[in-house]
Amino acid sequence: MLFVLGLRKTAIISGNSMLPYLKEGDIVFFKIYKERYSALKPGQIVIFNHPVKNIICIKRISLVNQNNIGVLGDNIEFSEDSNKFGLLNNKKIIGIVTSKLITPKLKYFLIQKNKSTSLNPK
């Protein structure tokens, strides 16, 4: 319902950095991050613009301070995260993941209609 109302967006997972929770081809729902209205907490999964490369990434929050967060991939061996680029400025955050899609028919529909943002594997 929130997706239909435009309150949630979708993204398709690419790569292995968030295994085992998220795998290649999974679709996640996320709410747009609004600095003054969105609470960030360790354990949440966020979508963000990479601080150096021109790519969009998805990682789990490991640390929160006033203007920055630490992010880590669940599959640390295959993850480019705060261990490599340091803390991430909150201004780079696009959204906070609220759920993942497990219904294959809806997943197929979203992919066919190209309504999802594709996420970079790193």
Tab-separated table of C-alpha atoms in Angstrom, residues 33-96:
chain	number	residue	atom	x	y	z
A	33	TYR	CA	15.856	9.884	3.731
A	34	LYS	CA	14.989	13.319	5.094
A	35	GLU	CA	17.683	14.601	7.425
A	36	ARG	CA	15.376	16.326	9.905
A	37	TYR	CA	12.690	13.631	9.895
A	38	SER	CA	14.493	10.304	9.541
A	39	ALA	CA	16.076	8.641	12.569
A	40	LEU	CA	19.238	6.674	11.802
A	41	LYS	CA	20.155	3.705	14.004
A	42	PRO	CA	22.839	1.014	13.910
A	43	GLY	CA	21.488	-2.081	12.184
A	44	GLN	CA	19.357	-0.209	9.658
A	45	ILE	CA	20.133	-0.713	5.978
A	46	VAL	CA	20.637	2.448	3.918
A	47	ILE	CA	20.972	3.277	0.251
A	48	PHE	CA	23.491	6.014	-0.490
A	49	ASN	CA	25.698	7.680	-3.059
A	50	HIS	CA	29.256	6.358	-2.783
A	51	PRO	CA	31.481	9.145	-1.378
A	52	VAL	CA	34.137	8.751	-4.109
A	53	LYS	CA	32.705	6.759	-7.029
A	54	ASN	CA	29.650	7.680	-9.066
A	55	ILE	CA	27.605	4.673	-7.902
A	56	ILE	CA	24.683	3.933	-5.589
A	57	CYS	CA	25.336	1.444	-2.771
A	58	ILE	CA	23.467	-0.376	-0.031
A	59	LYS	CA	24.967	-1.201	3.382
A	60	ARG	CA	24.062	-1.661	7.038
A	61	ILE	CA	24.671	1.190	9.506
A	62	SER	CA	27.345	0.298	12.068
A	63	LEU	CA	27.830	3.684	13.746
A	64	VAL	CA	25.859	6.919	13.985
A	65	ASN	CA	27.099	10.321	15.056
A	66	GLN	CA	25.729	13.807	14.465
A	67	ASN	CA	26.488	14.256	10.752
A	68	ASN	CA	28.025	10.947	9.675
A	69	ILE	CA	27.433	7.223	9.740
A	70	GLY	CA	29.643	4.170	9.466
A	71	VAL	CA	28.380	1.568	7.001
A	72	LEU	CA	29.378	-2.067	6.567
A	73	GLY	CA	28.364	-4.798	4.169
A	74	ASP	CA	27.085	-8.009	5.753
A	75	ASN	CA	29.518	-9.969	3.570
A	76	ILE	CA	32.614	-8.023	4.595
A	77	GLU	CA	34.958	-9.884	2.225
A	78	PHE	CA	33.061	-8.539	-0.809
A	79	SER	CA	32.113	-5.119	0.529
A	80	GLU	CA	33.474	-1.668	-0.169
A	81	ASP	CA	32.323	0.215	2.909
A	82	SER	CA	33.490	2.461	5.757
A	83	ASN	CA	36.489	0.167	6.235
A	84	LYS	CA	37.724	1.524	2.886
A	85	PHE	CA	36.251	5.040	2.569
A	86	GLY	CA	35.656	6.073	6.184
A	87	LEU	CA	32.536	7.637	7.625
A	88	LEU	CA	29.745	8.624	5.257
A	89	ASN	CA	28.238	12.110	5.444
A	90	ASN	CA	24.472	11.970	6.008
A	91	LYS	CA	23.965	14.136	2.908
A	92	LYS	CA	24.963	11.101	0.792
A	93	ILE	CA	22.041	9.007	2.104
A	94	ILE	CA	19.230	8.403	-0.379
A	95	GLY	CA	16.938	6.168	1.640
A	96	ILE	CA	16.371	3.732	4.487
